[in-house]
PDB file of C-alpha atoms in Angstrom:
ATOM      1  CA  MET A   1     -35.614 195.339 -18.077  1.00 68.00           C
ATOM      2  CA  GLU A   2     -36.574 198.908 -17.166  1.00 73.00           C
ATOM      3  CA  LYS A   3     -39.489 200.604 -18.940  1.00 79.00           C
ATOM      4  CA  PRO A   4     -38.498 203.489 -21.401  1.00 78.00           C
ATOM      5  CA  ARG A   5     -38.637 206.900 -19.803  1.00 75.00           C
ATOM      6  CA  GLU A   6     -38.942 210.263 -21.243  1.00 77.00           C
ATOM      7  CA  PHE A   7     -36.544 212.998 -20.295  1.00 76.00           C
ATOM      8  CA  ASN A   8     -36.008 216.589 -21.319  1.00 77.00           C
ATOM      9  CA  ILE A   9     -32.548 217.950 -22.372  1.00 79.00           C
ATOM     10  CA  ASP A  10     -32.140 219.932 -19.086  1.00 77.00           C
ATOM     11  CA  SER A  11     -32.525 216.712 -16.960  1.00 78.00           C
ATOM     12  CA  ILE A  12     -30.179 214.715 -19.071  1.00 82.00           C
ATOM     13  CA  PHE A  13     -27.267 217.061 -18.783  1.00 80.00           C
ATOM     14  CA  LYS A  14     -28.171 218.199 -15.107  1.00 79.00           C
ATOM     15  CA  ASP A  15     -28.061 215.009 -13.116  1.00 77.00           C
ATOM     16  CA  ASP A  16     -26.589 212.119 -15.132  1.00 85.00           C
ATOM     17  CA  ASN A  17     -22.997 211.176 -16.190  1.00 90.00           C
ATOM     18  CA  TYR A  18     -22.752 209.553 -19.664  1.00 92.00           C
ATOM     19  CA  LEU A  19     -20.038 207.527 -21.017  1.00 93.00           C
ATOM     20  CA  ILE A  20     -19.409 206.874 -24.676  1.00 95.00           C
ATOM     21  CA  PRO A  21     -17.594 203.342 -24.769  1.00 94.00           C
ATOM     22  CA  LEU A  22     -14.715 202.521 -27.064  1.00 91.00           C
ATOM     23  CA  TYR A  23     -16.947 200.310 -29.303  1.00 92.00           C
ATOM     24  CA  GLN A  24     -18.963 203.377 -30.440  1.00 93.00           C
ATOM     25  CA  ARG A  25     -17.640 205.297 -33.438  1.00 92.00           C
ATOM     26  CA  ASN A  26     -15.974 208.615 -32.932  1.00 92.00           C
ATOM     27  CA  TYR A  27     -18.104 211.711 -33.458  1.00 95.00           C
ATOM     28  CA  ALA A  28     -18.870 211.830 -37.112  1.00 96.00           C
ATOM     29  CA  TRP A  29     -21.781 214.145 -37.869  1.00 96.00           C
ATOM     30  CA  GLU A  30     -21.407 216.451 -40.807  1.00 97.00           C
ATOM     31  CA  GLU A  31     -22.921 219.882 -41.429  1.00 97.00           C
ATOM     32  CA  THR A  32     -25.989 218.320 -43.070  1.00 96.00           C
ATOM     33  CA  GLN A  33     -27.001 216.297 -39.960  1.00 96.00           C
ATOM     34  CA  VAL A  34     -26.044 219.206 -37.520  1.00 96.00           C
ATOM     35  CA  THR A  35     -28.135 221.709 -39.371  1.00 94.00           C
ATOM     36  CA  GLN A  36     -30.962 219.405 -39.821  1.00 94.00           C
ATOM     37  CA  LEU A  37     -31.364 218.811 -36.169  1.00 92.00           C
ATOM     38  CA  ILE A  38     -31.300 222.503 -35.489  1.00 91.00           C
ATOM     39  CA  GLN A  39     -33.781 223.090 -38.325  1.00 90.00           C
ATOM     40  CA  ASP A  40     -36.128 220.331 -36.973  1.00 86.00           C
ATOM     41  CA  VAL A  41     -36.069 221.754 -33.450  1.00 84.00           C
ATOM     42  CA  TRP A  42     -36.630 225.278 -34.828  1.00 85.00           C
ATOM     43  CA  ASP A  43     -39.533 224.292 -36.984  1.00 84.00           C
ATOM     44  CA  TYR A  44     -41.165 222.427 -34.239  1.00 81.00           C
ATOM     45  CA  ALA A  45     -40.723 225.301 -31.760  1.00 77.00           C
ATOM     46  CA  CYS A  46     -42.335 227.695 -34.187  1.00 82.00           C
ATOM     47  CA  PHE A  47     -45.268 225.612 -35.297  1.00 78.00           C
ATOM     48  CA  GLU A  48     -45.841 223.049 -32.512  1.00 72.00           C
ATOM     49  CA  GLY A  49     -44.340 224.688 -29.567  1.00 64.00           C
ATOM     50  CA  ASN A  50     -46.956 223.757 -27.038  1.00 69.00           C
ATOM     51  CA  SER A  51     -45.911 220.265 -26.595  1.00 73.00           C
ATOM     52  CA  ASN A  52     -42.857 218.127 -26.186  1.00 76.00           C
ATOM     53  CA  TYR A  53     -40.630 217.432 -29.057  1.00 77.00           C
ATOM     54  CA  TYR A  54     -39.261 213.914 -29.618  1.00 80.00           C
ATOM     55  CA  ILE A  55     -35.554 214.328 -30.355  1.00 82.00           C
ATOM     56  CA  GLY A  56     -34.736 210.657 -30.661  1.00 84.00           C
ATOM     57  CA  THR A  57     -33.893 207.613 -28.668  1.00 87.00           C
ATOM     58  CA  LEU A  58     -31.085 207.305 -26.112  1.00 89.00           C
ATOM     59  CA  VAL A  59     -30.389 203.707 -25.122  1.00 91.00           C
ATOM     60  CA  VAL A  60     -28.041 203.343 -22.124  1.00 91.00           C
ATOM     61  CA  HIS A  61     -26.759 200.821 -19.729  1.00 91.00           C
ATOM     62  CA  SER A  62     -26.113 201.720 -16.087  1.00 89.00           C
ATOM     63  CA  ARG A  63     -22.846 201.067 -14.584  1.00 89.00           C
ATOM     64  CA  GLU A  64     -21.095 202.018 -11.316  1.00 89.00           C
ATOM     65  CA  ILE A  65     -17.702 203.747 -11.713  1.00 85.00           C
ATOM     66  CA  ASN A  66     -15.859 205.053  -8.581  1.00 89.00           C
ATOM     67  CA  LYS A  67     -19.100 204.631  -6.610  1.00 89.00           C
ATOM     68  CA  MET A  68     -20.979 206.930  -9.141  1.00 86.00           C
ATOM     69  CA  ILE A  69     -23.696 205.793 -11.611  1.00 88.00           C
ATOM     70  CA  HIS A  70     -22.676 206.284 -15.269  1.00 90.00           C
ATOM     71  CA  TYR A  71     -24.847 205.698 -18.318  1.00 91.00           C
ATOM     72  CA  GLU A  72     -22.974 203.799 -20.854  1.00 93.00           C
ATOM     73  CA  THR A  73     -24.374 204.992 -24.225  1.00 93.00           C
ATOM     74  CA  ILE A  74     -25.431 202.082 -26.502  1.00 94.00           C
ATOM     75  CA  ASP A  75     -27.440 204.167 -28.961  1.00 94.00           C
ATOM     76  CA  GLY A  76     -27.816 207.823 -29.601  1.00 93.00           C
ATOM     77  CA  GLN A  77     -24.217 208.990 -28.805  1.00 94.00           C
ATOM     78  CA  GLN A  78     -24.023 211.106 -32.076  1.00 95.00           C
ATOM     79  CA  ARG A  79     -27.168 213.054 -30.978  1.00 93.00           C
ATOM     80  CA  LEU A  80     -26.141 213.295 -27.432  1.00 93.00           C
ATOM     81  CA  THR A  81     -22.785 214.678 -28.397  1.00 95.00           C
ATOM     82  CA  THR A  82     -24.298 217.184 -30.873  1.00 94.00           C
ATOM     83  CA  ILE A  83     -26.717 218.504 -28.322  1.00 92.00           C
ATOM     84  CA  ASN A  84     -23.824 218.879 -25.842  1.00 92.00           C
ATOM     85  CA  ILE A  85     -21.929 221.002 -28.474  1.00 94.00           C
ATOM     86  CA  LEU A  86     -25.189 222.882 -29.214  1.00 92.00           C
ATOM     87  CA  LEU A  87     -25.341 223.835 -25.520  1.00 91.00           C
ATOM     88  CA  SER A  88     -21.828 225.306 -25.815  1.00 92.00           C
ATOM     89  CA  VAL A  89     -22.719 227.373 -28.882  1.00 93.00           C
ATOM     90  CA  LEU A  90     -25.864 228.695 -27.124  1.00 92.00           C
ATOM     91  CA  LYS A  91     -23.809 229.594 -23.973  1.00 91.00           C
ATOM     92  CA  ASN A  92     -20.828 231.200 -25.726  1.00 92.00           C
ATOM     93  CA  GLU A  93     -22.327 232.883 -28.804  1.00 93.00           C
ATOM     94  CA  PHE A  94     -25.718 233.722 -27.697  1.00 93.00           C
ATOM     95  CA  ASN A  95     -25.465 234.237 -23.899  1.00 92.00           C
ATOM     96  CA  VAL A  96     -28.052 231.526 -23.072  1.00 90.00           C
ATOM     97  CA  ILE A  97     -27.808 230.314 -19.586  1.00 87.00           C
ATOM     98  CA  VAL A  98     -27.342 226.574 -19.531  1.00 85.00           C
ATOM     99  CA  ASN A  99     -26.720 224.145 -16.579  1.00 79.00           C
ATOM    100  CA  PRO A 100     -23.247 224.667 -15.226  1.00 77.00           C
ATOM    101  CA  GLY A 101     -21.150 221.563 -15.658  1.00 73.00           C
ATOM    102  CA  TYR A 102     -23.114 220.175 -18.449  1.00 76.00           C
ATOM    103  CA  GLU A 103     -19.811 219.583 -20.458  1.00 72.00           C
ATOM    104  CA  SER A 104     -18.447 217.328 -17.725  1.00 77.00           C
ATOM    105  CA  LYS A 105     -21.516 214.995 -17.962  1.00 87.00           C
ATOM    106  CA  LEU A 106     -20.317 213.291 -21.169  1.00 91.00           C
ATOM    107  CA  LYS A 107     -17.050 211.538 -21.426  1.00 92.00           C
ATOM    108  CA  PHE A 108     -15.581 209.274 -24.085  1.00 93.00           C
ATOM    109  CA  HIS A 109     -13.996 206.048 -22.829  1.00 89.00           C
ATOM    110  CA  SER A 110     -10.457 205.754 -24.270  1.00 88.00           C
ATOM    111  CA  ARG A 111     -10.834 208.872 -26.343  1.00 92.00           C
ATOM    112  CA  PRO A 112      -9.508 211.664 -23.982  1.00 92.00           C
ATOM    113  CA  LEU A 113      -9.156 214.173 -27.008  1.00 92.00           C
ATOM    114  CA  SER A 114     -12.998 213.962 -27.546  1.00 93.00           C
ATOM    115  CA  SER A 115     -13.682 214.531 -23.863  1.00 92.00           C
ATOM    116  CA  GLU A 116     -11.220 217.435 -23.804  1.00 91.00           C
ATOM    117  CA  THR A 117     -12.692 218.910 -26.737  1.00 92.00           C
ATOM    118  CA  LEU A 118     -16.322 219.069 -25.296  1.00 91.00           C
ATOM    119  CA  LYS A 119     -14.870 220.841 -22.195  1.00 88.00           C
ATOM    120  CA  SER A 120     -12.672 223.138 -24.418  1.00 89.00           C
ATOM    121  CA  LEU A 121     -15.662 224.082 -26.643  1.00 91.00           C
ATOM    122  CA  SER A 122     -17.610 225.063 -23.479  1.00 88.00           C
ATOM    123  CA  ASP A 123     -14.789 226.902 -21.797  1.00 86.00           C
ATOM    124  CA  ASN A 124     -12.930 228.567 -24.683  1.00 76.00           C
ATOM    125  CA  PRO A 125     -14.345 228.008 -28.161  1.00 74.00           C
ATOM    126  CA  LEU A 126     -11.774 230.282 -29.792  1.00 74.00           C
ATOM    127  CA  ASN A 127      -8.870 227.911 -28.714  1.00 72.00           C
ATOM    128  CA  ASN A 128      -8.449 225.711 -31.786  1.00 69.00           C
ATOM    129  CA  SER A 129      -5.496 223.624 -30.600  1.00 71.00           C
ATOM    130  CA  HIS A 130      -5.645 219.949 -29.735  1.00 71.00           C
ATOM    131  CA  ARG A 131      -9.346 219.321 -30.586  1.00 83.00           C
ATOM    132  CA  ASN A 132     -11.495 216.702 -32.337  1.00 92.00           C
ATOM    133  CA  SER A 133     -11.923 218.359 -35.641  1.00 92.00           C
ATOM    134  CA  LYS A 134     -15.424 217.039 -36.289  1.00 95.00           C
ATOM    135  CA  MET A 135     -16.567 218.461 -33.057  1.00 95.00           C
ATOM    136  CA  GLN A 136     -14.929 221.703 -33.750  1.00 93.00           C
ATOM    137  CA  GLN A 137     -16.475 221.962 -37.199  1.00 94.00           C
ATOM    138  CA  ALA A 138     -20.002 220.985 -35.661  1.00 96.00           C
ATOM    139  CA  TYR A 139     -19.581 223.996 -33.408  1.00 95.00           C
ATOM    140  CA  LEU A 140     -18.861 226.403 -36.297  1.00 94.00           C
ATOM    141  CA  ASP A 141     -21.578 225.001 -38.250  1.00 96.00           C
ATOM    142  CA  MET A 142     -24.135 225.428 -35.531  1.00 96.00           C
ATOM    143  CA  LYS A 143     -22.924 228.988 -34.898  1.00 95.00           C
ATOM    144  CA  LYS A 144     -23.324 229.759 -38.586  1.00 94.00           C
ATOM    145  CA  LYS A 145     -26.813 228.183 -38.755  1.00 93.00           C
ATOM    146  CA  LEU A 146     -28.134 229.891 -35.621  1.00 94.00           C
ATOM    147  CA  LYS A 147     -26.982 233.366 -36.809  1.00 93.00           C
ATOM    148  CA  GLU A 148     -28.891 233.029 -40.099  1.00 87.00           C
TER     149      GLU A 148
END
């Protein structure tokens, strides 16, 4: 068994591919959880900004698919998906430069609508058709919270 490692958000979405397996529930975070995550990060940045912020645990299993390593997400998929959506909000609504291609690093096995929604939110957040409604709502909730 590998020892736990620490990563920052940039490195997670820059180099690695993540797969949300079918046995994981679909994205389900509500406004309360989304805004709490944003508030926690904001509070930490304002008051403790000189050190790393522990955003939670991500448990994965490495597998090879088409000669590429993918990390099957065992625990932390709600947070991982939320952070992915947050990157889209920062890029599209606040012109923050994020890693190109970050939206393609997270896929949902047997849930193409969820995978397509992440890509769509990154590319064209105004196009509301054919989207996972929870992910769409999370985007809108984040946008509202960050504009406060």
